[in-house]
Amino acid sequence: MDRIDTKILQLLAADARAPVSQIAADAGLSQSACSRRIQALESSGHITGYGARLGHRKLGFRITALVDITLGTQVEEDLARFERAVAEIDGVVECALVSGGQDYRLKILAQDLDDYERLHREHLGRLPGVVTINSSFVLRAVPTRSEADALFAGG
């Protein structure tokens, strides 16, 4: 990966809907060379997909919960069983195995507190191996750098 690939990644991260002709011009390439580089970045796994950032509040999901979960064991089979169960829960948008006092941190979107309470009662409380569940609610999301800006801060 060189500086041109980095530029292409930054441009796509800023606007994945930008036409290849615009990306090529901004990166100083011909359109065909830019298309080949984008395909190579996709094939190599540097680009894993494209998507839209949704306005979850506008879509009716007004609650974002950060949920720390501790399991009774850290045996690989128990972790895998937990992860499979979490993947089936609507509303869970992130699940990370973490270090520290808990085992997992989930990010959950819910319509309101009643919806979150339902998710907790019907799903979180029934996850396999759970010993503790600690929920925090996001009061305000503070704008930060994009992933691309953070990844390529040095160049």
mmCIF file with all atom_site columns, C-alpha atoms in Angstrom:
data_model
loop_
_atom_site.group_PDB
_atom_site.id
_atom_site.type_symbol
_atom_site.label_atom_id
_atom_site.label_alt_id
_atom_site.label_comp_id
_atom_site.label_asym_id
_atom_site.label_entity_id
_atom_site.label_seq_id
_atom_site.pdbx_PDB_ins_code
_atom_site.Cartn_x
_atom_site.Cartn_y
_atom_site.Cartn_z
_atom_site.occupancy
_atom_site.B_iso_or_equiv
_atom_site.pdbx_formal_charge
_atom_site.auth_seq_id
_atom_site.auth_comp_id
_atom_site.auth_asym_id
_atom_site.auth_atom_id
_atom_site.pdbx_PDB_model_num
ATOM 1   C CA . MET A 1 1   ? 0.000   0.000   0.000   1.00 0.00 ? 1   MET A CA 1
ATOM 2   C CA . ASP A 1 2   ? 1.393   3.396   -0.958  1.00 0.00 ? 2   ASP A CA 1
ATOM 3   C CA . ARG A 1 3   ? 0.354   7.025   -0.492  1.00 0.00 ? 3   ARG A CA 1
ATOM 4   C CA . ILE A 1 4   ? -2.030  6.849   -3.462  1.00 0.00 ? 4   ILE A CA 1
ATOM 5   C CA . ASP A 1 5   ? -3.828  3.845   -1.943  1.00 0.00 ? 5   ASP A CA 1
ATOM 6   C CA . THR A 1 6   ? -4.025  5.755   1.335   1.00 0.00 ? 6   THR A CA 1
ATOM 7   C CA . LYS A 1 7   ? -5.522  8.743   -0.482  1.00 0.00 ? 7   LYS A CA 1
ATOM 8   C CA . ILE A 1 8   ? -8.093  6.493   -2.177  1.00 0.00 ? 8   ILE A CA 1
ATOM 9   C CA . LEU A 1 9   ? -9.058  4.992   1.194   1.00 0.00 ? 9   LEU A CA 1
ATOM 10  C CA . GLN A 1 10  ? -9.439  8.441   2.734   1.00 0.00 ? 10  GLN A CA 1
ATOM 11  C CA . LEU A 1 11  ? -11.583 9.629   -0.178  1.00 0.00 ? 11  LEU A CA 1
ATOM 12  C CA . LEU A 1 12  ? -13.820 6.555   -0.054  1.00 0.00 ? 12  LEU A CA 1
ATOM 13  C CA . ALA A 1 13  ? -14.139 6.818   3.736   1.00 0.00 ? 13  ALA A CA 1
ATOM 14  C CA . ALA A 1 14  ? -15.262 10.427  3.373   1.00 0.00 ? 14  ALA A CA 1
ATOM 15  C CA . ASP A 1 15  ? -17.758 9.624   0.608   1.00 0.00 ? 15  ASP A CA 1
ATOM 16  C CA . ALA A 1 16  ? -18.187 6.039   -0.562  1.00 0.00 ? 16  ALA A CA 1
ATOM 17  C CA . ARG A 1 17  ? -20.693 7.243   -3.157  1.00 0.00 ? 17  ARG A CA 1
ATOM 18  C CA . ALA A 1 18  ? -18.181 9.495   -4.894  1.00 0.00 ? 18  ALA A CA 1
ATOM 19  C CA . PRO A 1 19  ? -17.807 8.536   -8.550  1.00 0.00 ? 19  PRO A CA 1
ATOM 20  C CA . VAL A 1 20  ? -14.576 6.800   -9.499  1.00 0.00 ? 20  VAL A CA 1
ATOM 21  C CA . SER A 1 21  ? -13.866 9.683   -11.864 1.00 0.00 ? 21  SER A CA 1
ATOM 22  C CA . GLN A 1 22  ? -13.799 12.112  -8.901  1.00 0.00 ? 22  GLN A CA 1
ATOM 23  C CA . ILE A 1 23  ? -11.690 9.790   -6.742  1.00 0.00 ? 23  ILE A CA 1
ATOM 24  C CA . ALA A 1 24  ? -9.273  9.322   -9.632  1.00 0.00 ? 24  ALA A CA 1
ATOM 25  C CA . ALA A 1 25  ? -8.950  13.077  -10.171 1.00 0.00 ? 25  ALA A CA 1
ATOM 26  C CA . ASP A 1 26  ? -8.389  13.739  -6.452  1.00 0.00 ? 26  ASP A CA 1
ATOM 27  C CA . ALA A 1 27  ? -5.803  10.932  -6.253  1.00 0.00 ? 27  ALA A CA 1
ATOM 28  C CA . GLY A 1 28  ? -4.031  12.008  -9.444  1.00 0.00 ? 28  GLY A CA 1
ATOM 29  C CA . LEU A 1 29  ? -4.863  8.856   -11.418 1.00 0.00 ? 29  LEU A CA 1
ATOM 30  C CA . SER A 1 30  ? -6.670  7.867   -14.570 1.00 0.00 ? 30  SER A CA 1
ATOM 31  C CA . GLN A 1 31  ? -10.119 6.423   -13.999 1.00 0.00 ? 31  GLN A CA 1
ATOM 32  C CA . SER A 1 32  ? -9.034  2.923   -15.095 1.00 0.00 ? 32  SER A CA 1
ATOM 33  C CA . ALA A 1 33  ? -5.951  2.956   -12.843 1.00 0.00 ? 33  ALA A CA 1
ATOM 34  C CA . CYS A 1 34  ? -8.101  4.136   -9.941  1.00 0.00 ? 34  CYS A CA 1
ATOM 35  C CA . SER A 1 35  ? -10.666 1.379   -10.575 1.00 0.00 ? 35  SER A CA 1
ATOM 36  C CA . ARG A 1 36  ? -7.890  -1.246  -10.584 1.00 0.00 ? 36  ARG A CA 1
ATOM 37  C CA . ARG A 1 37  ? -6.500  0.098   -7.303  1.00 0.00 ? 37  ARG A CA 1
ATOM 38  C CA . ILE A 1 38  ? -9.937  0.099   -5.672  1.00 0.00 ? 38  ILE A CA 1
ATOM 39  C CA . GLN A 1 39  ? -10.492 -3.504  -6.791  1.00 0.00 ? 39  GLN A CA 1
ATOM 40  C CA . ALA A 1 40  ? -7.074  -4.468  -5.400  1.00 0.00 ? 40  ALA A CA 1
ATOM 41  C CA . LEU A 1 41  ? -7.863  -2.749  -2.078  1.00 0.00 ? 41  LEU A CA 1
ATOM 42  C CA . GLU A 1 42  ? -11.143 -4.676  -1.919  1.00 0.00 ? 42  GLU A CA 1
ATOM 43  C CA . SER A 1 43  ? -9.476  -7.999  -2.791  1.00 0.00 ? 43  SER A CA 1
ATOM 44  C CA . SER A 1 44  ? -6.727  -7.513  -0.216  1.00 0.00 ? 44  SER A CA 1
ATOM 45  C CA . GLY A 1 45  ? -9.204  -6.769  2.576   1.00 0.00 ? 45  GLY A CA 1
ATOM 46  C CA . HIS A 1 46  ? -8.166  -3.136  3.015   1.00 0.00 ? 46  HIS A CA 1
ATOM 47  C CA . ILE A 1 47  ? -11.747 -2.273  2.039   1.00 0.00 ? 47  ILE A CA 1
ATOM 48  C CA . THR A 1 48  ? -14.204 -4.645  3.694   1.00 0.00 ? 48  THR A CA 1
ATOM 49  C CA . GLY A 1 49  ? -17.448 -3.061  2.555   1.00 0.00 ? 49  GLY A CA 1
ATOM 50  C CA . TYR A 1 50  ? -19.428 0.071   1.933   1.00 0.00 ? 50  TYR A CA 1
ATOM 51  C CA . GLY A 1 51  ? -22.371 1.413   3.864   1.00 0.00 ? 51  GLY A CA 1
ATOM 52  C CA . ALA A 1 52  ? -24.480 4.348   4.883   1.00 0.00 ? 52  ALA A CA 1
ATOM 53  C CA . ARG A 1 53  ? -24.311 6.040   8.277   1.00 0.00 ? 53  ARG A CA 1
ATOM 54  C CA . LEU A 1 54  ? -27.909 6.039   9.428   1.00 0.00 ? 54  LEU A CA 1
ATOM 55  C CA . GLY A 1 55  ? -29.588 8.644   11.602  1.00 0.00 ? 55  GLY A CA 1
ATOM 56  C CA . HIS A 1 56  ? -30.793 6.155   14.192  1.00 0.00 ? 56  HIS A CA 1
ATOM 57  C CA . ARG A 1 57  ? -32.618 8.862   16.188  1.00 0.00 ? 57  ARG A CA 1
ATOM 58  C CA . LYS A 1 58  ? -34.516 9.927   13.053  1.00 0.00 ? 58  LYS A CA 1
ATOM 59  C CA . LEU A 1 59  ? -35.426 6.254   12.552  1.00 0.00 ? 59  LEU A CA 1
ATOM 60  C CA . GLY A 1 60  ? -36.954 6.087   16.033  1.00 0.00 ? 60  GLY A CA 1
ATOM 61  C CA . PHE A 1 61  ? -34.036 4.593   17.986  1.00 0.00 ? 61  PHE A CA 1
ATOM 62  C CA . ARG A 1 62  ? -33.499 7.199   20.701  1.00 0.00 ? 62  ARG A CA 1
ATOM 63  C CA . ILE A 1 63  ? -31.590 5.070   23.215  1.00 0.00 ? 63  ILE A CA 1
ATOM 64  C CA . THR A 1 64  ? -27.982 3.940   22.855  1.00 0.00 ? 64  THR A CA 1
ATOM 65  C CA . ALA A 1 65  ? -26.881 1.608   25.618  1.00 0.00 ? 65  ALA A CA 1
ATOM 66  C CA . LEU A 1 66  ? -23.343 0.481   26.378  1.00 0.00 ? 66  LEU A CA 1
ATOM 67  C CA . VAL A 1 67  ? -23.625 -2.825  28.176  1.00 0.00 ? 67  VAL A CA 1
ATOM 68  C CA . ASP A 1 68  ? -20.759 -4.487  30.052  1.00 0.00 ? 68  ASP A CA 1
ATOM 69  C CA . ILE A 1 69  ? -21.187 -8.209  30.568  1.00 0.00 ? 69  ILE A CA 1
ATOM 70  C CA . THR A 1 70  ? -19.169 -10.587 32.725  1.00 0.00 ? 70  THR A CA 1
ATOM 71  C CA . LEU A 1 71  ? -19.337 -14.327 32.124  1.00 0.00 ? 71  LEU A CA 1
ATOM 72  C CA . GLY A 1 72  ? -18.775 -17.111 34.616  1.00 0.00 ? 72  GLY A CA 1
ATOM 73  C CA . THR A 1 73  ? -15.932 -18.599 32.573  1.00 0.00 ? 73  THR A CA 1
ATOM 74  C CA . GLN A 1 74  ? -13.624 -17.639 29.746  1.00 0.00 ? 74  GLN A CA 1
ATOM 75  C CA . VAL A 1 75  ? -13.521 -21.118 28.232  1.00 0.00 ? 75  VAL A CA 1
ATOM 76  C CA . GLU A 1 76  ? -13.447 -20.821 24.440  1.00 0.00 ? 76  GLU A CA 1
ATOM 77  C CA . GLU A 1 77  ? -16.612 -22.888 23.952  1.00 0.00 ? 77  GLU A CA 1
ATOM 78  C CA . ASP A 1 78  ? -18.525 -20.671 26.411  1.00 0.00 ? 78  ASP A CA 1
ATOM 79  C CA . LEU A 1 79  ? -17.293 -17.513 24.672  1.00 0.00 ? 79  LEU A CA 1
ATOM 80  C CA . ALA A 1 80  ? -18.349 -18.915 21.297  1.00 0.00 ? 80  ALA A CA 1
ATOM 81  C CA . ARG A 1 81  ? -21.796 -19.892 22.618  1.00 0.00 ? 81  ARG A CA 1
ATOM 82  C CA . PHE A 1 82  ? -22.254 -16.399 24.076  1.00 0.00 ? 82  PHE A CA 1
ATOM 83  C CA . GLU A 1 83  ? -21.153 -14.725 20.825  1.00 0.00 ? 83  GLU A CA 1
ATOM 84  C CA . ARG A 1 84  ? -23.546 -16.839 18.744  1.00 0.00 ? 84  ARG A CA 1
ATOM 85  C CA . ALA A 1 85  ? -26.431 -15.921 21.061  1.00 0.00 ? 85  ALA A CA 1
ATOM 86  C CA . VAL A 1 86  ? -25.577 -12.186 20.974  1.00 0.00 ? 86  VAL A CA 1
ATOM 87  C CA . ALA A 1 87  ? -25.493 -12.241 17.163  1.00 0.00 ? 87  ALA A CA 1
ATOM 88  C CA . GLU A 1 88  ? -29.187 -13.219 17.191  1.00 0.00 ? 88  GLU A CA 1
ATOM 89  C CA . ILE A 1 89  ? -30.360 -10.193 19.219  1.00 0.00 ? 89  ILE A CA 1
ATOM 90  C CA . ASP A 1 90  ? -31.934 -7.370  17.246  1.00 0.00 ? 90  ASP A CA 1
ATOM 91  C CA . GLY A 1 91  ? -30.636 -4.050  18.465  1.00 0.00 ? 91  GLY A CA 1
ATOM 92  C CA . VAL A 1 92  ? -27.087 -5.199  19.206  1.00 0.00 ? 92  VAL A CA 1
ATOM 93  C CA . VAL A 1 93  ? -24.917 -3.262  16.764  1.00 0.00 ? 93  VAL A CA 1
ATOM 94  C CA . GLU A 1 94  ? -21.506 -4.004  18.293  1.00 0.00 ? 94  GLU A CA 1
ATOM 95  C CA . CYS A 1 95  ? -20.094 -6.759  20.451  1.00 0.00 ? 95  CYS A CA 1
ATOM 96  C CA . ALA A 1 96  ? -16.484 -6.707  21.598  1.00 0.00 ? 96  ALA A CA 1
ATOM 97  C CA . LEU A 1 97  ? -14.509 -9.106  23.762  1.00 0.00 ? 97  LEU A CA 1
ATOM 98  C CA . VAL A 1 98  ? -12.584 -6.712  26.002  1.00 0.00 ? 98  VAL A CA 1
ATOM 99  C CA . SER A 1 99  ? -9.915  -6.665  28.662  1.00 0.00 ? 99  SER A CA 1
ATOM 100 C CA . GLY A 1 100 ? -10.517 -5.353  32.160  1.00 0.00 ? 100 GLY A CA 1
ATOM 101 C CA . GLY A 1 101 ? -13.217 -6.055  34.694  1.00 0.00 ? 101 GLY A CA 1
ATOM 102 C CA . GLN A 1 102 ? -15.804 -7.302  32.199  1.00 0.00 ? 102 GLN A CA 1
ATOM 103 C CA . ASP A 1 103 ? -15.632 -9.779  29.356  1.00 0.00 ? 103 ASP A CA 1
ATOM 104 C CA . TYR A 1 104 ? -17.802 -8.133  26.703  1.00 0.00 ? 104 TYR A CA 1
ATOM 105 C CA . ARG A 1 105 ? -19.071 -4.680  25.814  1.00 0.00 ? 105 ARG A CA 1
ATOM 106 C CA . LEU A 1 106 ? -22.194 -4.416  23.695  1.00 0.00 ? 106 LEU A CA 1
ATOM 107 C CA . LYS A 1 107 ? -23.581 -1.379  21.960  1.00 0.00 ? 107 LYS A CA 1
ATOM 108 C CA . ILE A 1 108 ? -27.344 -1.592  21.708  1.00 0.00 ? 108 ILE A CA 1
ATOM 109 C CA . LEU A 1 109 ? -29.835 0.674   19.952  1.00 0.00 ? 109 LEU A CA 1
ATOM 110 C CA . ALA A 1 110 ? -33.375 0.775   21.325  1.00 0.00 ? 110 ALA A CA 1
ATOM 111 C CA . GLN A 1 111 ? -36.432 2.847   20.546  1.00 0.00 ? 111 GLN A CA 1
ATOM 112 C CA . ASP A 1 112 ? -36.902 3.958   24.148  1.00 0.00 ? 112 ASP A CA 1
ATOM 113 C CA . LEU A 1 113 ? -36.343 2.734   27.708  1.00 0.00 ? 113 LEU A CA 1
ATOM 114 C CA . ASP A 1 114 ? -39.313 0.365   27.483  1.00 0.00 ? 114 ASP A CA 1
ATOM 115 C CA . ASP A 1 115 ? -37.793 -1.218  24.388  1.00 0.00 ? 115 ASP A CA 1
ATOM 116 C CA . TYR A 1 116 ? -34.417 -1.529  26.127  1.00 0.00 ? 116 TYR A CA 1
ATOM 117 C CA . GLU A 1 117 ? -36.080 -3.080  29.185  1.00 0.00 ? 117 GLU A CA 1
ATOM 118 C CA . ARG A 1 118 ? -37.724 -5.631  26.870  1.00 0.00 ? 118 ARG A CA 1
ATOM 119 C CA . LEU A 1 119 ? -34.375 -6.453  25.235  1.00 0.00 ? 119 LEU A CA 1
ATOM 120 C CA . HIS A 1 120 ? -32.824 -6.841  28.672  1.00 0.00 ? 120 HIS A CA 1
ATOM 121 C CA . ARG A 1 121 ? -35.611 -9.063  29.974  1.00 0.00 ? 121 ARG A CA 1
ATOM 122 C CA . GLU A 1 122 ? -36.116 -11.192 26.862  1.00 0.00 ? 122 GLU A CA 1
ATOM 123 C CA . HIS A 1 123 ? -32.542 -11.472 25.618  1.00 0.00 ? 123 HIS A CA 1
ATOM 124 C CA . LEU A 1 124 ? -29.675 -10.086 27.708  1.00 0.00 ? 124 LEU A CA 1
ATOM 125 C CA . GLY A 1 125 ? -30.839 -11.756 30.904  1.00 0.00 ? 125 GLY A CA 1
ATOM 126 C CA . ARG A 1 126 ? -31.032 -15.082 29.091  1.00 0.00 ? 126 ARG A CA 1
ATOM 127 C CA . LEU A 1 127 ? -27.604 -15.058 27.468  1.00 0.00 ? 127 LEU A CA 1
ATOM 128 C CA . PRO A 1 128 ? -25.560 -18.159 28.310  1.00 0.00 ? 128 PRO A CA 1
ATOM 129 C CA . GLY A 1 129 ? -22.981 -17.889 31.084  1.00 0.00 ? 129 GLY A CA 1
ATOM 130 C CA . VAL A 1 130 ? -23.785 -14.317 32.147  1.00 0.00 ? 130 VAL A CA 1
ATOM 131 C CA . VAL A 1 131 ? -22.896 -13.405 35.731  1.00 0.00 ? 131 VAL A CA 1
ATOM 132 C CA . THR A 1 132 ? -23.294 -9.614  35.633  1.00 0.00 ? 132 THR A CA 1
ATOM 133 C CA . ILE A 1 133 ? -24.834 -7.040  33.313  1.00 0.00 ? 133 ILE A CA 1
ATOM 134 C CA . ASN A 1 134 ? -24.079 -3.325  33.736  1.00 0.00 ? 134 ASN A CA 1
ATOM 135 C CA . SER A 1 135 ? -25.817 -0.862  31.431  1.00 0.00 ? 135 SER A CA 1
ATOM 136 C CA . SER A 1 136 ? -24.907 2.751   30.754  1.00 0.00 ? 136 SER A CA 1
ATOM 137 C CA . PHE A 1 137 ? -26.874 5.067   28.500  1.00 0.00 ? 137 PHE A CA 1
ATOM 138 C CA . VAL A 1 138 ? -25.316 7.532   26.097  1.00 0.00 ? 138 VAL A CA 1
ATOM 139 C CA . LEU A 1 139 ? -26.508 11.039  26.919  1.00 0.00 ? 139 LEU A CA 1
ATOM 140 C CA . ARG A 1 140 ? -24.731 12.736  24.035  1.00 0.00 ? 140 ARG A CA 1
ATOM 141 C CA . ALA A 1 141 ? -22.462 11.417  21.297  1.00 0.00 ? 141 ALA A CA 1
ATOM 142 C CA . VAL A 1 142 ? -19.470 13.728  21.008  1.00 0.00 ? 142 VAL A CA 1
ATOM 143 C CA . PRO A 1 143 ? -18.182 14.208  17.450  1.00 0.00 ? 143 PRO A CA 1
ATOM 144 C CA . THR A 1 144 ? -14.731 12.714  17.015  1.00 0.00 ? 144 THR A CA 1
ATOM 145 C CA . ARG A 1 145 ? -12.420 11.887  14.157  1.00 0.00 ? 145 ARG A CA 1
ATOM 146 C CA . SER A 1 146 ? -13.486 9.450   11.481  1.00 0.00 ? 146 SER A CA 1
ATOM 147 C CA . GLU A 1 147 ? -11.857 6.025   11.375  1.00 0.00 ? 147 GLU A CA 1
ATOM 148 C CA . ALA A 1 148 ? -9.919  7.050   8.276   1.00 0.00 ? 148 ALA A CA 1
ATOM 149 C CA . ASP A 1 149 ? -8.656  10.249  9.956   1.00 0.00 ? 149 ASP A CA 1
ATOM 150 C CA . ALA A 1 150 ? -7.527  8.246   12.985  1.00 0.00 ? 150 ALA A CA 1
ATOM 151 C CA . LEU A 1 151 ? -5.908  5.488   10.917  1.00 0.00 ? 151 LEU A CA 1
ATOM 152 C CA . PHE A 1 152 ? -4.014  7.858   8.638   1.00 0.00 ? 152 PHE A CA 1
ATOM 153 C CA . ALA A 1 153 ? -3.228  10.661  11.089  1.00 0.00 ? 153 ALA A CA 1
ATOM 154 C CA . GLY A 1 154 ? 0.499   10.304  10.489  1.00 0.00 ? 154 GLY A CA 1
ATOM 155 C CA . GLY A 1 155 ? 0.331   10.652  6.749   1.00 0.00 ? 155 GLY A CA 1
#
